[in-house]
XYZ file of C-alpha atoms in Angstrom:
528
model
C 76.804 36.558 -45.935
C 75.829 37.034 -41.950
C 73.099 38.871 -41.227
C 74.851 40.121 -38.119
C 78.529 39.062 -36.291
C 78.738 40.317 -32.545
C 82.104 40.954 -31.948
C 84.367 42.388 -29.027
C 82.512 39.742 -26.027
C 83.132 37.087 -23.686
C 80.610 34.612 -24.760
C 80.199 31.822 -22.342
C 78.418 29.696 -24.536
C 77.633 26.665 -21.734
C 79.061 24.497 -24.544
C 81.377 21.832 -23.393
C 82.822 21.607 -26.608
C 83.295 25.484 -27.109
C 83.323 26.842 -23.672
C 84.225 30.945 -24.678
C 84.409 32.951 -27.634
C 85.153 36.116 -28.531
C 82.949 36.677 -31.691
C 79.511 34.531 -33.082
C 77.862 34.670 -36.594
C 74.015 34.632 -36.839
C 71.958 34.110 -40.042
C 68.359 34.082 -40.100
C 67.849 33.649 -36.354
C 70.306 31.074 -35.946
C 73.816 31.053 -34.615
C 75.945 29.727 -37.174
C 79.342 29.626 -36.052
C 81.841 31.063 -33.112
C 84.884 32.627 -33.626
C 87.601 31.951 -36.686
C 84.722 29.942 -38.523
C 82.722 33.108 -38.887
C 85.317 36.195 -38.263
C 86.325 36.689 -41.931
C 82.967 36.085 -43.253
C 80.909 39.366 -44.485
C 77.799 40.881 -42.513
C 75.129 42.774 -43.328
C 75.790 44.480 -39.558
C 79.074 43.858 -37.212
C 77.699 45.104 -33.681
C 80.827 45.702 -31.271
C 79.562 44.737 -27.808
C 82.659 46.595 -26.153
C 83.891 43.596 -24.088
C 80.205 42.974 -22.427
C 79.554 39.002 -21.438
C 77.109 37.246 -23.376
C 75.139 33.851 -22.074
C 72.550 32.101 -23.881
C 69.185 33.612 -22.924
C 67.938 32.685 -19.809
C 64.866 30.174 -19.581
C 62.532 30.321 -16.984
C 60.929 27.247 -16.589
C 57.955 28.289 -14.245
C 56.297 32.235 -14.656
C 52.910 33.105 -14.690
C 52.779 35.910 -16.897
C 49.249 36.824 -17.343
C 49.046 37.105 -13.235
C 52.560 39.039 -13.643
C 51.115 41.213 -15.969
C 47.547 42.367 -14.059
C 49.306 42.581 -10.740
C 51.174 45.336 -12.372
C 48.254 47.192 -13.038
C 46.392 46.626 -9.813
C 46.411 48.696 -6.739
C 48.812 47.041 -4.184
C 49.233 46.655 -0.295
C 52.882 45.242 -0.763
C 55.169 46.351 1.999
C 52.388 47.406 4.179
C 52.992 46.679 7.797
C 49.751 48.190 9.089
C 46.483 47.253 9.094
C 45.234 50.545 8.608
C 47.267 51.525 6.236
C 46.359 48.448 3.882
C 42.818 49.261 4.629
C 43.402 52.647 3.458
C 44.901 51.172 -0.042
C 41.483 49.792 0.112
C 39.844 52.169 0.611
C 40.995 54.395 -2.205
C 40.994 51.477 -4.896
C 37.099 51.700 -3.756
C 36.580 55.288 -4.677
C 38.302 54.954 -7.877
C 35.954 52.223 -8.627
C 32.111 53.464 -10.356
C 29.482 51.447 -9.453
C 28.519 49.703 -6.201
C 28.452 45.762 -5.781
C 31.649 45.887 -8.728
C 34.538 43.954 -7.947
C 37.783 45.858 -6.604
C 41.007 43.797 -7.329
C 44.249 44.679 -4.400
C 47.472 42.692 -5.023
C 50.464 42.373 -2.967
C 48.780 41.037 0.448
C 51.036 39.034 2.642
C 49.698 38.306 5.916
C 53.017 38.125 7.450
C 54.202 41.557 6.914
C 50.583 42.890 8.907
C 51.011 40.344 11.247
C 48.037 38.700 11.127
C 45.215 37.965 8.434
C 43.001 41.278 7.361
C 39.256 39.982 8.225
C 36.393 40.244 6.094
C 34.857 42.418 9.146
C 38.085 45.523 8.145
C 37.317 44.878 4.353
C 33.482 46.033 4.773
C 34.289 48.749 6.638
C 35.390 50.285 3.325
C 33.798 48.350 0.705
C 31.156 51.022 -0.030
C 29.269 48.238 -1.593
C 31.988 46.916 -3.476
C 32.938 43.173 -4.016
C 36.575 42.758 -2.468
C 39.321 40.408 -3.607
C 42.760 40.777 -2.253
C 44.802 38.104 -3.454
C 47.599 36.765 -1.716
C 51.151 37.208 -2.748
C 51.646 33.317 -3.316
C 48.721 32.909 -5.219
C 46.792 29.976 -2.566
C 44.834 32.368 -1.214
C 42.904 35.436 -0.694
C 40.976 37.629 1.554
C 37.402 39.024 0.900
C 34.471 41.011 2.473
C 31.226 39.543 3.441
C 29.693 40.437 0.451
C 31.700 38.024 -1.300
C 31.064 35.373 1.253
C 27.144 35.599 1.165
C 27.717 35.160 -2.546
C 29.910 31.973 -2.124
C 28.345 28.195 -2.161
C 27.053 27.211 1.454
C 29.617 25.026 3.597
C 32.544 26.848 1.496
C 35.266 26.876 4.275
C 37.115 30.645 5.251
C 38.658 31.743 8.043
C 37.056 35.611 8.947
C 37.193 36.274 5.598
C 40.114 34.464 4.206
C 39.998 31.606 1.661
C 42.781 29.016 0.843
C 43.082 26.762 -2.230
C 39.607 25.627 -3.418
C 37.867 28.039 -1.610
C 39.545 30.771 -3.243
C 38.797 28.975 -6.417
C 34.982 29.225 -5.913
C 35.436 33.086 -5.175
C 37.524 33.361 -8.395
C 34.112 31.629 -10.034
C 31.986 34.504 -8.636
C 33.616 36.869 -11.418
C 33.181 36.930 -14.853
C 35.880 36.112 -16.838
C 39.084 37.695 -18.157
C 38.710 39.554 -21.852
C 41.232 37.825 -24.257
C 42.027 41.621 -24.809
C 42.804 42.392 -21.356
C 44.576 38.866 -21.112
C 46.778 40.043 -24.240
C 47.396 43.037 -22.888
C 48.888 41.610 -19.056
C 50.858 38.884 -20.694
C 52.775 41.334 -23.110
C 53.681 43.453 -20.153
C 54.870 40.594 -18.255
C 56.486 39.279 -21.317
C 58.518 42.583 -21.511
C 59.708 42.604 -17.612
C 61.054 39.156 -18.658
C 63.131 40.544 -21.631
C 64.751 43.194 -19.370
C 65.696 40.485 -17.438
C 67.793 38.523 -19.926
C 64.907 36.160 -19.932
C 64.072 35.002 -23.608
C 61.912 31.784 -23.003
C 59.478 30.770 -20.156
C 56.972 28.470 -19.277
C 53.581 29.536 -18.333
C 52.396 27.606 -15.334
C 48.935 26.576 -15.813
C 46.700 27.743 -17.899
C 43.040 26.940 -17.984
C 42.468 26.798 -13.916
C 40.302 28.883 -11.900
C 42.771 29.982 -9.396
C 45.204 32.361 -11.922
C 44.081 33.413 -15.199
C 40.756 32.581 -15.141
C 39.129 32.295 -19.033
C 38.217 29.252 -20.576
C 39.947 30.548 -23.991
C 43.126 31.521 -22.202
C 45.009 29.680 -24.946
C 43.523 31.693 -27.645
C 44.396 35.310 -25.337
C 48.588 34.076 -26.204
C 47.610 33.636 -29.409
C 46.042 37.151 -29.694
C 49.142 38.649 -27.711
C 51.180 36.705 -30.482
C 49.410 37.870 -33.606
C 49.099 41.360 -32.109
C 53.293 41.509 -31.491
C 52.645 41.765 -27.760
C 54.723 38.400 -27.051
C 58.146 38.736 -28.095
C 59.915 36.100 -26.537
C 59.424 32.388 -26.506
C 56.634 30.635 -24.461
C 55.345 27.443 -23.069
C 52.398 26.766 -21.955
C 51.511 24.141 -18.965
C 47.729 23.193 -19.128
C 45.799 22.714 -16.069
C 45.390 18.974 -15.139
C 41.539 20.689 -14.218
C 40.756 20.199 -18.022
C 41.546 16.471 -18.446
C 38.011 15.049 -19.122
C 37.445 11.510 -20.267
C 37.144 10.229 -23.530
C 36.184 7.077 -25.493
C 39.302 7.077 -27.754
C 40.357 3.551 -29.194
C 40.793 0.834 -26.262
C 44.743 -0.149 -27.605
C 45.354 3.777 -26.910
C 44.873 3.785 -23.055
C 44.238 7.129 -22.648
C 41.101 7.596 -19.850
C 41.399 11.217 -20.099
C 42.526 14.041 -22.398
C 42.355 17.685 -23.647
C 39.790 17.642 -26.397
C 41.600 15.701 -29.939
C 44.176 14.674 -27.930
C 46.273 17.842 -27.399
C 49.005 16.982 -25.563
C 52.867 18.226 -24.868
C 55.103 19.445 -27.893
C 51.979 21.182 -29.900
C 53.119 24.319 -31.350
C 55.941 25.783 -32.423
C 59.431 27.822 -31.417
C 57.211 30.837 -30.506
C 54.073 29.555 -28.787
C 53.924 25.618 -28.039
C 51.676 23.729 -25.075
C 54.085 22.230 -22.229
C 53.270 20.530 -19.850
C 50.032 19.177 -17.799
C 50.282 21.071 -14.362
C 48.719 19.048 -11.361
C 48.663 20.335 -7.774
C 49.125 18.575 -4.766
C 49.180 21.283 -2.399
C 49.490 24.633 -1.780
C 52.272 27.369 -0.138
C 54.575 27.689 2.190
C 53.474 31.854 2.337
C 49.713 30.608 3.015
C 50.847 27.354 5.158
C 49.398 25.297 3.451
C 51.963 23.464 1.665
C 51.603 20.180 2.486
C 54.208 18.468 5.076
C 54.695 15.352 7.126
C 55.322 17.195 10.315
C 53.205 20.098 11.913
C 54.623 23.601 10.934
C 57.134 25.385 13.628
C 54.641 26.702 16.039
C 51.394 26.009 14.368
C 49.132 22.726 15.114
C 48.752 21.189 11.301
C 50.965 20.377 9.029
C 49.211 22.074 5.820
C 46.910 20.586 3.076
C 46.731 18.266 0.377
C 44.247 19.644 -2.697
C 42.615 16.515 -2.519
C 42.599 12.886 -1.712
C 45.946 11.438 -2.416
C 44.120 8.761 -4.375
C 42.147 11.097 -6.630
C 45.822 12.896 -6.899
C 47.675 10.005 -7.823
C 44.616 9.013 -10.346
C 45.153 12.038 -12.643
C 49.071 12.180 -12.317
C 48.638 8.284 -13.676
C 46.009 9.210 -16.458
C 48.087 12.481 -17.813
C 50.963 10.049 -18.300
C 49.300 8.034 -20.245
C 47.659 10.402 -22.292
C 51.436 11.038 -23.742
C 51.654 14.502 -21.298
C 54.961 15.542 -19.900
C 53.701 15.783 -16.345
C 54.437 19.182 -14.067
C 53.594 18.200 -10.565
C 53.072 20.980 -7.964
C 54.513 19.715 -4.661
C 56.074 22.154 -2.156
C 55.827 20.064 1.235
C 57.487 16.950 1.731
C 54.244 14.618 2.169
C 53.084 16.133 -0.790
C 56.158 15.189 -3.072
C 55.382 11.655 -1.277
C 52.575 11.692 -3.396
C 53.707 12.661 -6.525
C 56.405 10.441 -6.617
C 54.587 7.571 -5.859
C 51.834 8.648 -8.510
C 54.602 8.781 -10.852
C 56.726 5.418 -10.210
C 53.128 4.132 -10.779
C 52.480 5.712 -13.964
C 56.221 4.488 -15.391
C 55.366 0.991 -14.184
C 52.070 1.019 -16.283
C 53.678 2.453 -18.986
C 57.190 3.338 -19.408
C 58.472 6.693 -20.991
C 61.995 7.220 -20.367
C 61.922 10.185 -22.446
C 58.878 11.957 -20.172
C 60.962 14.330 -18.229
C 58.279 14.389 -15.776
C 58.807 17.569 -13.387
C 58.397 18.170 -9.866
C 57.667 22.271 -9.482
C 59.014 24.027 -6.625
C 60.266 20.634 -4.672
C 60.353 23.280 -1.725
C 61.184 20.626 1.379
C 63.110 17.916 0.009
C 63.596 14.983 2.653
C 66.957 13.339 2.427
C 65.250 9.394 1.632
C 63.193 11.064 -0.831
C 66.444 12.352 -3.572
C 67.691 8.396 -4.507
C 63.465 8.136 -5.770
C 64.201 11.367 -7.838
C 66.806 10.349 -9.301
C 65.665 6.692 -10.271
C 62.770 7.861 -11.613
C 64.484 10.925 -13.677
C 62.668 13.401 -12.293
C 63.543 17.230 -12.590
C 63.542 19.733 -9.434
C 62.201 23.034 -10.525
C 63.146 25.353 -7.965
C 62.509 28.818 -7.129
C 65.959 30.271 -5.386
C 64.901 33.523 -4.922
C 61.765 32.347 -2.585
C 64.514 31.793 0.101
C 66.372 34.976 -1.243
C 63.141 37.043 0.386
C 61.058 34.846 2.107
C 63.685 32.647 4.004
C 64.173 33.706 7.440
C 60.299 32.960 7.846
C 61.038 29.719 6.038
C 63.518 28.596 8.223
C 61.636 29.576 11.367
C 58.315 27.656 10.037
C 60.580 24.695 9.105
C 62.538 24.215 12.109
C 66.380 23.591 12.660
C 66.183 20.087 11.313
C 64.172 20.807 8.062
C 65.849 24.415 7.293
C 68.822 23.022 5.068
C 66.183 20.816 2.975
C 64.504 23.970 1.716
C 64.972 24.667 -2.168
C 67.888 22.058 -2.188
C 71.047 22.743 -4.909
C 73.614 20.679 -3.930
C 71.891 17.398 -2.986
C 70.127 17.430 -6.298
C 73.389 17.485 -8.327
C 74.754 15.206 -6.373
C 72.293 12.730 -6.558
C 72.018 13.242 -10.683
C 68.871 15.178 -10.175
C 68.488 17.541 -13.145
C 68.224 20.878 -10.950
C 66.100 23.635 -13.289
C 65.644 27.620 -11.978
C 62.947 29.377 -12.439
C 61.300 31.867 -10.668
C 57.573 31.412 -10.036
C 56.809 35.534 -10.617
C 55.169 37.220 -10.198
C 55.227 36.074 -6.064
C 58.658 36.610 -5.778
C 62.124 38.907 -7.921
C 61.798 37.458 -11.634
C 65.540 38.364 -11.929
C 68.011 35.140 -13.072
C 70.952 36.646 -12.113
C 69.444 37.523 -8.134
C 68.477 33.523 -8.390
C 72.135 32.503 -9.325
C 73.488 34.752 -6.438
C 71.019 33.039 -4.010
C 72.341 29.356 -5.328
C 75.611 29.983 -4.897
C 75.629 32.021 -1.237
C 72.149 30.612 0.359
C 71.707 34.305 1.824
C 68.475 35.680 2.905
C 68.381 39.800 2.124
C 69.270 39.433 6.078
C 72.380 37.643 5.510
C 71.142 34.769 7.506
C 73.011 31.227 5.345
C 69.733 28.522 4.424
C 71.242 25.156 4.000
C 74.773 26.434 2.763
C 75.960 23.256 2.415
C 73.099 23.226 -0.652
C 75.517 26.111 -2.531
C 76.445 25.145 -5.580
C 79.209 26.553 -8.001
C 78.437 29.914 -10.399
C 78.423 27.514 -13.347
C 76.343 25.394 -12.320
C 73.810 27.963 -11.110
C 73.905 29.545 -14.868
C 73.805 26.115 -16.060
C 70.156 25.595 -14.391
C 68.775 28.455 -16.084
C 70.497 27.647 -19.615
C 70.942 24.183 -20.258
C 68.749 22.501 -17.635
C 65.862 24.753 -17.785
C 65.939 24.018 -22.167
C 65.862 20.569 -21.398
C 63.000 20.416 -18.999
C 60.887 22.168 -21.369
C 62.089 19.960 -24.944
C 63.908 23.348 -25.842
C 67.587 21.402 -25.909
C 67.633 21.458 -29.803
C 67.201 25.238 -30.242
C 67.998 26.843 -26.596
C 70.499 26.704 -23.633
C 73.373 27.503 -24.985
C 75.220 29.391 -27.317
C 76.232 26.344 -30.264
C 75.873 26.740 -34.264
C 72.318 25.551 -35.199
C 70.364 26.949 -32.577
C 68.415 30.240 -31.958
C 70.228 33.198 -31.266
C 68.574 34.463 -28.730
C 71.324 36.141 -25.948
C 71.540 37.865 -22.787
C 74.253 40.142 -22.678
C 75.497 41.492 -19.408
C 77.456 44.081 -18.459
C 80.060 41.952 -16.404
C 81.054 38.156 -16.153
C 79.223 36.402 -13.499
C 81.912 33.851 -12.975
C 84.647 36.993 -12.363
C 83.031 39.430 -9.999
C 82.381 38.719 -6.231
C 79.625 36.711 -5.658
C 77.508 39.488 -3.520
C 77.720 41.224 -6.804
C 75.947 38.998 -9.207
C 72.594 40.250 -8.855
C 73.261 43.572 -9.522
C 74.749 42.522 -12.914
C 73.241 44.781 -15.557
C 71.237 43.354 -18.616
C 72.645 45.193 -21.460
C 70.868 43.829 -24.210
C 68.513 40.561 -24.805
C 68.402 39.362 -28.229
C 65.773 36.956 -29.480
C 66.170 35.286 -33.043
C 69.315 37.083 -33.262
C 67.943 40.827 -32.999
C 67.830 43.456 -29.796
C 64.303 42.547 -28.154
C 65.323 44.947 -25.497
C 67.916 47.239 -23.978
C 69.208 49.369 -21.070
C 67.292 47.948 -18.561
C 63.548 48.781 -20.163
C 61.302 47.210 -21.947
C 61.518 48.099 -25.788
C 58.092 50.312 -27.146
């Protein structure tokens, strides 16, 4: 007997073999057959979805949901175009706040909306004794008052106030760190956003660093949210390359450096596994510091590696050889230079041709750089709905000639590039289904076209959240798509993505998300 049959739907299972189907069987979690094969079987419960479409649950294959989840709960200056009034956000954050020389937390700050970079000068104006941190949208950065700076190491570099990359990092050090509690409670409220989003599986990207979550037991605050039922959906976990230290394992092992017994990639289980080792090479395009070969559109540099490409290329080379899938941060062109150099070195010394090394974000894409991708097998996981908001300024930073290489779809495919979506939230929409729109149009909320001849087709769009994004994350056996033996876990929609105009996929409702084959959440809010 089924434990459930959902009946009355479009299924687009992104099966080859078994394209649509109108009905699907699940027993014990697990999808266990498509139409005829399961239609005159019994069920404990036949659930008419009334003609909705149904895709395998999305994956998103780059979130940071402890970040997601506190930025929630913190006082925000997004949308602000004033300086005063984002001082005045401040401000009031401040008085809500007991005692003097505490820190006071403000999300949402994006220089470009104000114009110009708040300076530590404004912030102590209403710091009332307070320690301020206002962290920038794309998570490179913040500002802070001078309270914060007399506090920091001498020589730390800031500009009025505002500190990129490792500076930020040594601010972040000032603070004590994150409760596992607290750290339970932001990642099941992120979790949930996810769920309402037809998003059943993610990858967490980065855990153990001093720029995001920022506790060194942040593994053990997923396994709280996990025992405590605040996690209900599947997750991945990419550990910060910060916590490779060396070790004196056995000489015919050649591994220089590792997590502590060798943790590596594939630990865990369906629920809660470790992914893979995150490395960064540089830092934003929001911040400008993203790391390119030519000077930015108007500005005199050309952004920032995180450090020398040697070092860089040194702990790409010894995570591969500790046995880690590798998740290499590299936005700006000169900056993917170095990863894929670090990484044709690392196959050379030892070859994996299962690694499904990743390059995350891949933001400015040269042409001569996609044939190295693609020998080397490397995935591009992009972030389409950075341009969706962000890429007017992109564009303008990039310059006429570099524009169409931003967040490439098309060239990727072409060149047999395995092209994986994900989102990158909180900094930008978590939504899927806004990302697919974005992939297929390459329209800015202005309706200004990025690199249209990088559109690629609805199907493949869905296919880089399904399919592609299981596969970069070892997921292929149990995820992706909708095909007896693996998870049921389902995003049902109220309207067929490949049928309605594309301006209209977006605003697709998520009906329903089922994990293990039961409702995780519904009508477009998180379930209690």
């Amino acid at each position: 007997m089924l434990c459930t049959r959902l009946t009355n739907a479009r299924f687009l299972t992104m099966d080859p073999d078994h394209p649509v189907a109108h009905d699907l069987g699940i027993w014990r979690g697990r999808i266990v057959g498509l139409d005829e094969a399961v239609t005159s079987l019994p069920a404990r419960e036949v659930v008419d979805l009334q003609g909705a479409t149904v895709l395998p649950g999305f994956v998103d294959a780059h979130v940071h949901l402890a970040w997601t989840g506190f930025k929630q709960s913190t006082p925000s200056i997004a949308g602000l175009t004033r300086i005063e009034d984002a001082l005045a956000v401040v401000a009031e954050a401040v008085t809500r706040k007991g005692t003097p020389g505490s820190w006071v937390s403000i999300a949402g700050y994006d220089q470009r909306a104000l114009g110009r970079h708040l300076t530590a000068a404004e912030l102590d104006r209403v710091s009332s004794g307070h320690l301020l941190y206002v962290m920038h949208d794309s998570g490179h950065g913040c500002a802070v008052n001078s309270a914060v700076l007399d506090l920091l190491p001498a020589g730390t570099p800031h500009d009025n106030g505002f500190l990129a990359e490792g500076a930020m990092g040594a601010a972040r050090a000032l603070r004590l760190p994150h409760a596992q509690d607290e750290l339970a409670e932001a990642i099941g409220r992120a979790a949930r956003t996810c769920l309402t989003e037809g998003v059943t599986a993610c990858a967490e990207a980065g855990i153990g660093g001093t720029l995001l979550g920022h506790s060194p037991v942040e593994l053990g605050a997923y396994q709280l949210a996990r025992d405590r039922g605040l996690l209900p959906l599947r997750v991945q976990l990419m550990v910060s390359a910060d916590r490779l230290h060396p070790v004196d394992a056995h000489e015919t092992d050649g591994i220089p450096r590792a997590l502590d017994l060798g943790l590596r990639t594939g630990f865990g289980d369906d629920r809660l596994s470790v992914g893979a080792l995150k490395v960064f090479t540089d830092g934003g395009m929001m911040a400008r510091t993203a790391a390119l070969s030519s000077p930015y559109e108007g500005l005199d540099h050309a952004g920032q590696l995180q450090d020398d490409p040697d070092v860089l290329a040194r702990t790409i080379v010894d995570g591969h050889l500790a046995g880690w899938q590798l998740a290499v941060h590299a936005i700006g062109d000169r900056a993917a230079d170095v990863a894929l150099d670090a990484l044709e070195r690392a196959q050379t010394l030892r070859p994996r041709p299962d690694a499904r090394h990743r390059v995350e974000h891949a933001g400015l894409i040269r042409p001569d750089q996609l044939p190295r991708f693609a020998r080397l097998g490397v995935a591009a996981v992009v972030q389409p709905n950075f341009l969706r908001y962000f890429g007017d300024d992109y564009a303008a930073i990039m310059g006429a000639e570099r524009a169409p290489w931003l967040y490439r779809g098309r060239a990727f495919l072409d060149h047999g590039i395995p092209l994986v979506g994900s989102s990158d939230r909180p900094v930008t929409d978590g939504s899927p289904l806004r990302a697919v729109q974005f992939m297929v149009e390459r329209a800015s909320l202005s309706g200004r076209r990025i690199g249209p001849a990088e559109g690629i087709t609805v199907d493949e769009a869905l296919h880089a959240y399904t399919v592609a994004g299981a596969h970069a994350c070892h997921w292929e056996d149990d995820l992706g798509s909708l095909t007896p033996g693996k998870r049921a876990d389902l995003a049902v929609l109220g309207d067929d993505p490949r049928r309605v105009d594309t301006s209209r996929i977006g605003d697709i409702e998520v009906v329903a998300t089922y994990v293990d084959g039961r409702p995780a959440a519904a009508g477009g809010a998180p379930s209690p």
